[in-house]
Tab-separated table of C-alpha atoms in Angstrom:
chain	number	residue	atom	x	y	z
Z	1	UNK	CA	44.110	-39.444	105.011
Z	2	UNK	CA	40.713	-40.727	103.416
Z	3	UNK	CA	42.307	-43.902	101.994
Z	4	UNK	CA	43.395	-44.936	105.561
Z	5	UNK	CA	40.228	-46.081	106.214
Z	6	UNK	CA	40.132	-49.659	107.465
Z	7	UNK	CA	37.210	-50.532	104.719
Z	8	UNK	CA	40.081	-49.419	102.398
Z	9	UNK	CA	42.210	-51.123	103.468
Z	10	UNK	CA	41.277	-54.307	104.335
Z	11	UNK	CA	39.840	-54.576	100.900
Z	12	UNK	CA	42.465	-53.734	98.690
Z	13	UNK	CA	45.148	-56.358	97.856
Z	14	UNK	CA	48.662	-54.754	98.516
Z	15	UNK	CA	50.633	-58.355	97.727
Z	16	UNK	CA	54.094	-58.341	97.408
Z	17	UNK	CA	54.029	-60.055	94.288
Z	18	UNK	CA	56.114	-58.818	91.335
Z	19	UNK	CA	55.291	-57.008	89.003
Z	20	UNK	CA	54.023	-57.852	85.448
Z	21	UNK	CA	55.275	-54.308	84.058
Z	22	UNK	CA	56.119	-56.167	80.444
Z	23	UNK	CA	52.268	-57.224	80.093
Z	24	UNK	CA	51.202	-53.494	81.652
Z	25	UNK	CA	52.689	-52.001	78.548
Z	26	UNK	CA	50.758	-54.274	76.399
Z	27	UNK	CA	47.838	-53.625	77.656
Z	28	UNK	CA	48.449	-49.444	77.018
Z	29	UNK	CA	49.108	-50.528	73.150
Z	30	UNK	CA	45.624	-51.909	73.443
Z	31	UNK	CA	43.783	-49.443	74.632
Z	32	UNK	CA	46.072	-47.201	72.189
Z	33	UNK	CA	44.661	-49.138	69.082
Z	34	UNK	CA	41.361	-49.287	70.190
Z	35	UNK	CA	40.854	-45.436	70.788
Z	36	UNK	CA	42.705	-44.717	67.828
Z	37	UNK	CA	39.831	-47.496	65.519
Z	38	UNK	CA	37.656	-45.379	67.598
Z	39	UNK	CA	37.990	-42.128	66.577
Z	40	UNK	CA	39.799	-42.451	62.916
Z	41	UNK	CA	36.141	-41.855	60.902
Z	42	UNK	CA	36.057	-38.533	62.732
Z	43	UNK	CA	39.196	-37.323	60.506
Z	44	UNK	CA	37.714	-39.608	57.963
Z	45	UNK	CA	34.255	-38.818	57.347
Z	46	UNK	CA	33.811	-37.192	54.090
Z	47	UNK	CA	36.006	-39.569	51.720
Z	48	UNK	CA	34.414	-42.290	53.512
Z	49	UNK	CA	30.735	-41.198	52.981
Z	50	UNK	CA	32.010	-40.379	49.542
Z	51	UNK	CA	33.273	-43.961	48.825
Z	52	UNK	CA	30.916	-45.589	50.443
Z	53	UNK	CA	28.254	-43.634	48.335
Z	54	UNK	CA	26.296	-42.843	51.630
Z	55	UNK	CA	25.769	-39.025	53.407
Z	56	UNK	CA	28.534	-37.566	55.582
Z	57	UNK	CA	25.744	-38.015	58.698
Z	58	UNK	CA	25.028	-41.652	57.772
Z	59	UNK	CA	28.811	-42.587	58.198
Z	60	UNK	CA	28.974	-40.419	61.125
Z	61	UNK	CA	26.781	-42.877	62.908
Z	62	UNK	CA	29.890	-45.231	62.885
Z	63	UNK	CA	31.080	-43.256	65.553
Z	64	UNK	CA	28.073	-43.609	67.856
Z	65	UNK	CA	27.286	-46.835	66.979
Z	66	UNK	CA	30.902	-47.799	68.898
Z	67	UNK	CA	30.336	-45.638	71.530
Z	68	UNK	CA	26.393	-47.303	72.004
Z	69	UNK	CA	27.714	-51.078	71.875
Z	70	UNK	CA	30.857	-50.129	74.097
Z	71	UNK	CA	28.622	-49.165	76.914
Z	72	UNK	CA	26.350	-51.943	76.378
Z	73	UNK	CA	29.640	-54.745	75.820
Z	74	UNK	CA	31.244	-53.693	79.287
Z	75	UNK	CA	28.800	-55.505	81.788
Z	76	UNK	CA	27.773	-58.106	79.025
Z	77	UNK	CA	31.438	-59.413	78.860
Z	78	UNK	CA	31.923	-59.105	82.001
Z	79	UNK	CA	29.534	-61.600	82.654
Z	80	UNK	CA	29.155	-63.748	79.986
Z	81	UNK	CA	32.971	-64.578	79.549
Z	82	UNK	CA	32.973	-64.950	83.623
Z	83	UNK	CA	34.516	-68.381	83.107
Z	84	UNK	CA	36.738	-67.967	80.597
Z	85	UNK	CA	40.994	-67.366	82.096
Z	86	UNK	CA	40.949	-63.513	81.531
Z	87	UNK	CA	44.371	-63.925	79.322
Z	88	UNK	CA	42.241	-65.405	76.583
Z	89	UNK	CA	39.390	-62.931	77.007
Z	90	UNK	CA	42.265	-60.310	76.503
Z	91	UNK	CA	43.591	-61.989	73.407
Z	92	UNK	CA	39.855	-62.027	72.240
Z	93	UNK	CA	39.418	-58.611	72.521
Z	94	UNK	CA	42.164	-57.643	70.786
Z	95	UNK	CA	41.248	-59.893	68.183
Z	96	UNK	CA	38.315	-57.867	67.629
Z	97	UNK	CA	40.420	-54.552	66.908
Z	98	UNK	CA	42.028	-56.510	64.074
Z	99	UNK	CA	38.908	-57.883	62.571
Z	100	UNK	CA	37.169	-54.705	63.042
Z	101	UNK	CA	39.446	-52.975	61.434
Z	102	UNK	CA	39.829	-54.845	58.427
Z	103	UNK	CA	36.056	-55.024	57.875
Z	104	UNK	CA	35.971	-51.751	57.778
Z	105	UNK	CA	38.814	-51.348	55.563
Z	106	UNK	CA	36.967	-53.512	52.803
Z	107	UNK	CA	33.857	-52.123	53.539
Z	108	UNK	CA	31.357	-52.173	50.536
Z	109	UNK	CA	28.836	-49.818	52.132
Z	110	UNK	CA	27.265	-48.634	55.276
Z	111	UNK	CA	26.179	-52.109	56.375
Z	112	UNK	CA	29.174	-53.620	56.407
Z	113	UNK	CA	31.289	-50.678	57.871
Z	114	UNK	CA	28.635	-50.244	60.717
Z	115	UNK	CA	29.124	-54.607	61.620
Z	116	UNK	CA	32.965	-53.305	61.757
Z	117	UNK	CA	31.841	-50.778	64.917
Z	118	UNK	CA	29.867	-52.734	66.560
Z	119	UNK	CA	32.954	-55.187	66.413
Z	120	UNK	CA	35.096	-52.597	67.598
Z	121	UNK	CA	32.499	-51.555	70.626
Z	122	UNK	CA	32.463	-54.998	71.956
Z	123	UNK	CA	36.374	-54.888	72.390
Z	124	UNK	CA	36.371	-51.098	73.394
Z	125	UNK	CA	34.035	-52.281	76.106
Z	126	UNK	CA	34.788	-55.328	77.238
Z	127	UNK	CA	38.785	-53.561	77.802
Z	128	UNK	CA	37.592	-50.590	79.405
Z	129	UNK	CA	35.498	-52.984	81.991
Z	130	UNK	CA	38.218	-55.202	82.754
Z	131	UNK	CA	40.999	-52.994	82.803
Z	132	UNK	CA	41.662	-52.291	86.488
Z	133	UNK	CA	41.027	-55.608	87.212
Z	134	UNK	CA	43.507	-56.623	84.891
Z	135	UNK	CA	45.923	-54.016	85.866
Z	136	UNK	CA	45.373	-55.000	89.653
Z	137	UNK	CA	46.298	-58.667	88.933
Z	138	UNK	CA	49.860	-57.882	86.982
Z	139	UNK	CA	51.065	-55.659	89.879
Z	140	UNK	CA	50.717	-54.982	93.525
Z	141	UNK	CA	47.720	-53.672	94.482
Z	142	UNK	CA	49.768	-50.151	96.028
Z	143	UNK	CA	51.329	-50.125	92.559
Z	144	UNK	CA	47.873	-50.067	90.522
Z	145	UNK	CA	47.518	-46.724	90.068
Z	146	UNK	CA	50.728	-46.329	88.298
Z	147	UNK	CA	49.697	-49.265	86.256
Z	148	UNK	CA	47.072	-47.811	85.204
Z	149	UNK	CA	48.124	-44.501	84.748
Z	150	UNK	CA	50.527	-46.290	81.960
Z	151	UNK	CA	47.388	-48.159	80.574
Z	152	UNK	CA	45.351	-44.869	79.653
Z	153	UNK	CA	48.694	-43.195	78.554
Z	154	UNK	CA	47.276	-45.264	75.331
Z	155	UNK	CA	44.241	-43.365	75.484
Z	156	UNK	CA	46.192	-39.399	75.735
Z	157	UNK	CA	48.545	-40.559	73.313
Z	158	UNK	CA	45.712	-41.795	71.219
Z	159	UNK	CA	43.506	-39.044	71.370
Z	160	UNK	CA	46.306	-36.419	70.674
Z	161	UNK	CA	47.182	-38.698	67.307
Z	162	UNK	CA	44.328	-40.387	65.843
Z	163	UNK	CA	42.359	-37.400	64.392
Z	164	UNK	CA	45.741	-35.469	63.038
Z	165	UNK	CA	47.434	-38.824	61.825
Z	166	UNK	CA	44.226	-40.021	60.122
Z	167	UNK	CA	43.606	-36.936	58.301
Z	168	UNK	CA	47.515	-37.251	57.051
Z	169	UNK	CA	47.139	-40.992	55.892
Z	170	UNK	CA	43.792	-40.606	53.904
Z	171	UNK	CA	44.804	-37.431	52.190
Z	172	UNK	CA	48.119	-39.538	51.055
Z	173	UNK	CA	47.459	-43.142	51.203
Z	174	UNK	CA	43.682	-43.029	50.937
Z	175	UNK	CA	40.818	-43.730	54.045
Z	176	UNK	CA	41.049	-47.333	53.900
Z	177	UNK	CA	44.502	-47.401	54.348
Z	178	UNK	CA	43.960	-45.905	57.894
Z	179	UNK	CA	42.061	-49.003	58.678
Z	180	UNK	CA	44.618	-51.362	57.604
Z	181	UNK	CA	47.472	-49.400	59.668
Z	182	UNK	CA	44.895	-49.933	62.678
Z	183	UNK	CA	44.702	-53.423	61.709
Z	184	UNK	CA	48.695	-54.148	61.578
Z	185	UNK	CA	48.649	-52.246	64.889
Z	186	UNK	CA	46.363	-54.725	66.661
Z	187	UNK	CA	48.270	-57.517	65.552
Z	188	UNK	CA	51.381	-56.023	66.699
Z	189	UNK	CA	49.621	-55.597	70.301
Z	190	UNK	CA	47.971	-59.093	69.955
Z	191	UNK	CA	51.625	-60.445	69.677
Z	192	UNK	CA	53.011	-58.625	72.205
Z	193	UNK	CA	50.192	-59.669	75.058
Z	194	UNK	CA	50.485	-63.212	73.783
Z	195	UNK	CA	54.383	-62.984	74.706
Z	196	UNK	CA	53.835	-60.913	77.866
Z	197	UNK	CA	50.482	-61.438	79.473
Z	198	UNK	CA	49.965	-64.244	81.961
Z	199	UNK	CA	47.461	-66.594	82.560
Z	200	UNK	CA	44.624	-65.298	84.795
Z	201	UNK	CA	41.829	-67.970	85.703
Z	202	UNK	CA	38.335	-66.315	86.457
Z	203	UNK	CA	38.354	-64.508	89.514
Z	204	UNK	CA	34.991	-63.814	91.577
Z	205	UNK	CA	31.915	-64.623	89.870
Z	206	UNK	CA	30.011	-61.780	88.029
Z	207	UNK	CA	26.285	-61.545	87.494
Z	208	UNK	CA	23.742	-58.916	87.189
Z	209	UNK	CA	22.812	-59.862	90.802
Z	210	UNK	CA	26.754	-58.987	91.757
Z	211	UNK	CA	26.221	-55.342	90.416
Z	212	UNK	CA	23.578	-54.547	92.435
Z	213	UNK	CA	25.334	-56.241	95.176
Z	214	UNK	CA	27.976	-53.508	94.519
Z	215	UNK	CA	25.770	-50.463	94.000
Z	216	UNK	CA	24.443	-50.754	98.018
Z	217	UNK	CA	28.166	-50.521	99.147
Z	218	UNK	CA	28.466	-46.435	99.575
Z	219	UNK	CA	31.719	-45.691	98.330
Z	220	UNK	CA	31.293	-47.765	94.868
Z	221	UNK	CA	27.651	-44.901	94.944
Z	222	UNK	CA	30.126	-42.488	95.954
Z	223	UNK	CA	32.475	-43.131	93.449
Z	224	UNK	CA	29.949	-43.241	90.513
Z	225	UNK	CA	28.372	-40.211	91.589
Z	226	UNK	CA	31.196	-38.166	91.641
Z	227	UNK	CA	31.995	-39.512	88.083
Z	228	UNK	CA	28.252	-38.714	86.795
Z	229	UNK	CA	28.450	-35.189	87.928
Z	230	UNK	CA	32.206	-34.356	86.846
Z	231	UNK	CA	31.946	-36.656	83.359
Z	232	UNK	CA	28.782	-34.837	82.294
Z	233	UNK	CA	30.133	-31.501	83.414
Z	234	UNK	CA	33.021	-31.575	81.236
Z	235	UNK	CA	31.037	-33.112	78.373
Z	236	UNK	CA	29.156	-30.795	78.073
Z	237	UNK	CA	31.993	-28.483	77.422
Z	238	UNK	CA	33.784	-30.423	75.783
Z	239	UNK	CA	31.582	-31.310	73.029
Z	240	UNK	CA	30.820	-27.324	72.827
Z	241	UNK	CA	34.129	-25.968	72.955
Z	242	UNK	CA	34.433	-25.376	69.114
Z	243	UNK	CA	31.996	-22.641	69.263
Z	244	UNK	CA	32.774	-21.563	72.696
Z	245	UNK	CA	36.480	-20.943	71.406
Z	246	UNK	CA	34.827	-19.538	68.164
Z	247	UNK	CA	32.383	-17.178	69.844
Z	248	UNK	CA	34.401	-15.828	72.985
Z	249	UNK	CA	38.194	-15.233	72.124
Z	250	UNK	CA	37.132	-15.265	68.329
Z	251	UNK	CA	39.448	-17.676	67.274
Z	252	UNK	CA	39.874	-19.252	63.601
Z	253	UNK	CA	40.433	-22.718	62.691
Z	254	UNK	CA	44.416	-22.662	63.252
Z	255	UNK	CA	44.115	-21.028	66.652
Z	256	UNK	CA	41.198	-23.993	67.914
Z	257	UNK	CA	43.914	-26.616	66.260
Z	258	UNK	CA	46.618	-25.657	68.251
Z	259	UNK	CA	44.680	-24.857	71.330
Z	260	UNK	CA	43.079	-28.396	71.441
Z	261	UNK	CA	46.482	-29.974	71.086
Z	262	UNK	CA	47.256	-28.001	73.969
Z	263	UNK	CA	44.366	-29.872	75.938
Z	264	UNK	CA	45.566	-33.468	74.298
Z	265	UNK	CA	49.789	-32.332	75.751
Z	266	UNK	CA	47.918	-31.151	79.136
Z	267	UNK	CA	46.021	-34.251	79.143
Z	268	UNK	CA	48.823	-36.572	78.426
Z	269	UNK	CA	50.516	-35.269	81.746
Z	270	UNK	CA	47.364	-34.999	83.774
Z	271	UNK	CA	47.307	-38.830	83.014
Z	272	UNK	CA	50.586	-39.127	85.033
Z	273	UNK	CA	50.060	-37.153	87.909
Z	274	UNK	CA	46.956	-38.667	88.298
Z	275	UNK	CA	48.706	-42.038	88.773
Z	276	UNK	CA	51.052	-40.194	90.942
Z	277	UNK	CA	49.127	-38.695	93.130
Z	278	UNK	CA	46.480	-41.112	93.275
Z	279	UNK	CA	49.015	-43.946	94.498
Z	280	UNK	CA	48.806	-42.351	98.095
Z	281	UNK	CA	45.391	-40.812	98.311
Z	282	UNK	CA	42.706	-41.843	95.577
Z	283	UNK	CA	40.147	-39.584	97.286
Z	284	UNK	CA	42.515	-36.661	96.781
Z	285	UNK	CA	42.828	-37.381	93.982
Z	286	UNK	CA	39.684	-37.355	92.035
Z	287	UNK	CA	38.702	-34.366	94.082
Z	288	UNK	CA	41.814	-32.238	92.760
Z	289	UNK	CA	40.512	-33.706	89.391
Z	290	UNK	CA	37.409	-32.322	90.013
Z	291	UNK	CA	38.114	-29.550	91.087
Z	292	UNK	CA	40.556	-28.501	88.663
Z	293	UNK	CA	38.126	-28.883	86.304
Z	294	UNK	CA	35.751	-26.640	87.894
Z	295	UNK	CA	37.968	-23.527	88.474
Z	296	UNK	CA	39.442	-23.842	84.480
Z	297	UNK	CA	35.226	-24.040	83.825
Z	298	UNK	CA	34.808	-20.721	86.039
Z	299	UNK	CA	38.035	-19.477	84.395
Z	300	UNK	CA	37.166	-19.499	80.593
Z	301	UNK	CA	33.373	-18.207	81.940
Z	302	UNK	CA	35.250	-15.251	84.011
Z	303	UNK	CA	37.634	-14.016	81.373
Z	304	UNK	CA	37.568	-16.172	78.268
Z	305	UNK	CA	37.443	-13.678	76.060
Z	306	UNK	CA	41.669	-13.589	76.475
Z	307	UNK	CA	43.194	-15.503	73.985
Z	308	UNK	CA	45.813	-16.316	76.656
Z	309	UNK	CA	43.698	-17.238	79.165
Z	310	UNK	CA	41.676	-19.048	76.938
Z	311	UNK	CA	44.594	-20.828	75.483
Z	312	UNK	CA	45.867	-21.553	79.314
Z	313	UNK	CA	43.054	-22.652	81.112
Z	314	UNK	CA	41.891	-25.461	78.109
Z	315	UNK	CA	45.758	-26.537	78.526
Z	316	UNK	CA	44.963	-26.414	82.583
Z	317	UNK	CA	41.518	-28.024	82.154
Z	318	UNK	CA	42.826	-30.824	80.043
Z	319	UNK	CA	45.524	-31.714	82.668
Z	320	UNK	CA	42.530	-31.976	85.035
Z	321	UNK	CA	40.202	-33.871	83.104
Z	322	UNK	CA	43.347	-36.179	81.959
Z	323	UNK	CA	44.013	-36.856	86.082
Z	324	UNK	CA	40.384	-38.103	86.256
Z	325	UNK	CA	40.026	-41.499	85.126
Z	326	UNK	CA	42.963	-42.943	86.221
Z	327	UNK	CA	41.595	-41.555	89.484
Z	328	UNK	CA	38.347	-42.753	89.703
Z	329	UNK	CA	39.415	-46.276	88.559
Z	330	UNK	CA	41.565	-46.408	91.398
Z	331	UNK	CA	38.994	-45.330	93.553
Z	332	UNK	CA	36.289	-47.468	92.515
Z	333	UNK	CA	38.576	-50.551	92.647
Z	334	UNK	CA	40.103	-49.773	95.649
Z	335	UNK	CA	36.074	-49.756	97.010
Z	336	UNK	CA	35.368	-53.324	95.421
Z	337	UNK	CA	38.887	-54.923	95.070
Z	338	UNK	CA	36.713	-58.390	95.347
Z	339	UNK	CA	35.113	-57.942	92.211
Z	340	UNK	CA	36.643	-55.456	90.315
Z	341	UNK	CA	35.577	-56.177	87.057
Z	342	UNK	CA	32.177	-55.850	87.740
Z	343	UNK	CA	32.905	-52.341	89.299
Z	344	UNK	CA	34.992	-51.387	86.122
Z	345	UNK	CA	31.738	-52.145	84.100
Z	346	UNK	CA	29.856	-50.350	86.625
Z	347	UNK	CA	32.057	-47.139	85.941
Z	348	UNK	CA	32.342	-47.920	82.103
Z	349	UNK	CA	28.192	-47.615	81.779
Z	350	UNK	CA	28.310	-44.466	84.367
Z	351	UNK	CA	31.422	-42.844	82.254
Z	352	UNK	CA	29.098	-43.549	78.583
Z	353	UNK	CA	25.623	-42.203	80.220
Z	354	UNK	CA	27.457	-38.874	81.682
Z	355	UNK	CA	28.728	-38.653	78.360
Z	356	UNK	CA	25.829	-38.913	76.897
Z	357	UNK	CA	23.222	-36.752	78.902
Z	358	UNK	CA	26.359	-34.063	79.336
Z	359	UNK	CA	26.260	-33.684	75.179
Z	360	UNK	CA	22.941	-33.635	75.378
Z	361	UNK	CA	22.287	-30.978	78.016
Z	362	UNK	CA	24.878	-28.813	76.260
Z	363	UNK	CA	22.909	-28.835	73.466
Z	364	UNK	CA	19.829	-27.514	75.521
Z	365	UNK	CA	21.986	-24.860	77.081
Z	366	UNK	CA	24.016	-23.541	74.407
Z	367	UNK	CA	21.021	-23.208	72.143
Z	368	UNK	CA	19.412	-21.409	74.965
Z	369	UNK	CA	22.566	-19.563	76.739
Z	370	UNK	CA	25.054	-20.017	74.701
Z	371	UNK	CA	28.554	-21.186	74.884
Z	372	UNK	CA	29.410	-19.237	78.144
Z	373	UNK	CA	25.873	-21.103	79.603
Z	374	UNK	CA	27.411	-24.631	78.966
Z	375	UNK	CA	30.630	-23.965	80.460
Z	376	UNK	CA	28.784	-22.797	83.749
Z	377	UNK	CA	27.133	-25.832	83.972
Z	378	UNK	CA	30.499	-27.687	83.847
Z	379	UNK	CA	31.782	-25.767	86.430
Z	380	UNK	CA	29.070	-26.086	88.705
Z	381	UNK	CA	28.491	-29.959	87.431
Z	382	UNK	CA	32.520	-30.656	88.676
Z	383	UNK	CA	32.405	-28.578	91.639
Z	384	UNK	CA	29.283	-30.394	93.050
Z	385	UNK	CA	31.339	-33.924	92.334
Z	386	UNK	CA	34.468	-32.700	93.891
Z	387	UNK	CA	32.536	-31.572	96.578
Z	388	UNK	CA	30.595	-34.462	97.476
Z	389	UNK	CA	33.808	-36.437	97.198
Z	390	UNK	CA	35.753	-34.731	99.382
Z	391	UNK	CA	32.846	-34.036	102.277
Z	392	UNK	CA	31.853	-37.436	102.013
Z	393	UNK	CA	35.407	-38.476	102.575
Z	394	UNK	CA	35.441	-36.144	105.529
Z	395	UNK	CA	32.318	-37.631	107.006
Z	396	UNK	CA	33.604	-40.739	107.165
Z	397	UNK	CA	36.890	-40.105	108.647
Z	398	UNK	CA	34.526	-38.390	111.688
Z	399	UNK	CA	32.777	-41.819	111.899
Z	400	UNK	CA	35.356	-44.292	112.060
């Protein structure tokens, strides 16, 4: 197996210590109210630029501006809060959900609403970059996987709600009563880690010099790698599958709602086999990830113009894509169990600029190919990561 490799090993804490299961859950309600604050002005947009007195693309930017700050907060906290017990940093973080939350809330106009983001981005962030690490500490390290597979069950759970649910509450209770429900939710999940989560003094010592330390080992490279090529492949489809699913099996606006929930159920479970399965063999794992996101690319390219198959490989290429992250957290920490945090900020920055250059070169090729163009390219993108995952793997095992 490629995880048997004594570099693995020897890194990778397996104590025997108990495990903090109480203070794992907590940590999924985080994540679950932060990706929920995250995405709400998506379902909100238009009585929120209406409010707010501002254009529907000007309160759009609350969205990016998140997403910009969260990729900028991961290293920064890591670093700058190195000294701080990692319980309180937690508590901090979720402090920022609240506070976020209720800014926006009470926002007066667009400046005010956008200071609410870039509250929210630090604590999206700073969570996302320390949450192996903080899974790894609360349980065994042969039981983080499964840890964390229950800490992004926030995020599937999170994504399949936020949109559908914030729609419902500002049609009935008005947009700013979303806000407030996120709000109460963070405090809920503030009380519950202050009740659960134990204290964790600074561990390691993170510093811009430590990053680059990390980026010369080869399978931390290896492991971001993969993720640049797969993250931007599916991006790139991702953020185009609304006209893809429009264009090719010519559906209408019912048929795209129900077939994206069927991505959000598919993802929910890809989550958990992806803990599963990457419990024994993280290499595996990410390269079935990969993989499976490939073929369901090549799929809805070959014969997407089938409702079913349309309908069946988004479902199938959602399970992938939902087996991914947990994967190539465990991967990545499992290459620099010493200083994990500053490999989960490592992968946080490499996750938000796939993201971004994947929407970005989906907007080249669709405008130029089409829909059918842009799902190529993810198939090819995730096929070249699961590739170089799994020969690399292989390589290595000749080696040793």
């Amino acid at each position: 197996m490629m995880d048997s490799l004594p570099s693995d090993s020897d890194s990778y804490d397996d104590g025997r210590r108990d495990a903090a299961w109480a203070a794992v859950v907590s940590l999924s309600l985080g994540v679950f109210g932060l990706v929920t604050a995250e995405f709400l002005p998506v379902s909100l947009l238009t009585p929120m630029s209406q409010d707010l007195g501002v254009s529907v693309g000007a309160a759009g930017q609350s969205v990016t501006m998140t997403a910009v700050v969260g990729a900028i907060a991961g290293p920064g906290v890591v670093i700058g809060m190195r000294k701080i017990n990692r319980r309180w940093t937690l508590l901090g973080l979720t402090s920022l959900l609240i506070i976020s939350s209720l800014l926006a809330a009470f926002a007066n106009g667009l400046t005010m609403l956008l200071l609410s983001r870039v509250l929210l981005g630090i604590g999206l962030g700073g969570f996302w970059a320390m949450s192996a690490a903080l899974a790894m500490r609360l349980v065994p390290g042969r039981l983080m996987p499964r840890a964390m597979a229950i800490i992004l069950t926030g995020v599937s759970v999170a994504t399949v709600t936020a949109a559908p649910v914030g729609a419902w509450i500002g049609a009935t209770l008005g947009w700013r009563a979303a806000f407030l429900i996120a709000a109460g939710v963070g405090a809920f999940t503030l009380l519950v880690q202050a009740l659960t989560v134990p204290s964790l003094p600074p561990a390691g010592a993170p510093s811009i010099n430590t990053l680059f330390a990390l980026l010369r080992r080869p399978r931390v490279r290896l492991g971001l790698a993969t993720t640049l090529l797969v993250v931007a492949g599916h991006f790139a489809g991702f953020t185009y599958v609304r006209p893809f699913l429009e264009q090719i099996p010519r559906f209408g606006v019912e048929a795209i709602s129900l077939t994206l929930l069927a991505y959000g159920i598919g993802g929910f479970f890809g989550n958990l086999f992806g803990g599963f399965l990457a419990e024994r063999n993280t290499s595996l794992a990410v390269s079935i990830a990969a993989a499976g996101i490939a073929v369901t690319a090549f799929i809805l390219v070959a014969v997407g113009i089938s409702p079913i198959a349309t309908v069946l490989a988004v479902t199938a290429w959602g399970f992938a894509f939902g087996a991914l992250p947990v994967s190539v957290q465990s991967f990545t920490t499992r290459a620099a169990s010493d200083e994990a945090e500053s490999a989960g900020a490592l992968l946080l920055t490499t996750f938000q600029v796939a993201i971004s250059s994947g929407a970005v070169f989906g907007g080249l090729l669709v405008e130029s190919q089409g829909p059918l163009g842009v799902f190529a390219f993810a198939g090819i993108a995730s096929l070249l990561g699961a590739s170089l995952m799994t020969f690399s793997g292989r390589a290595r095992l000749q080696q040793a």
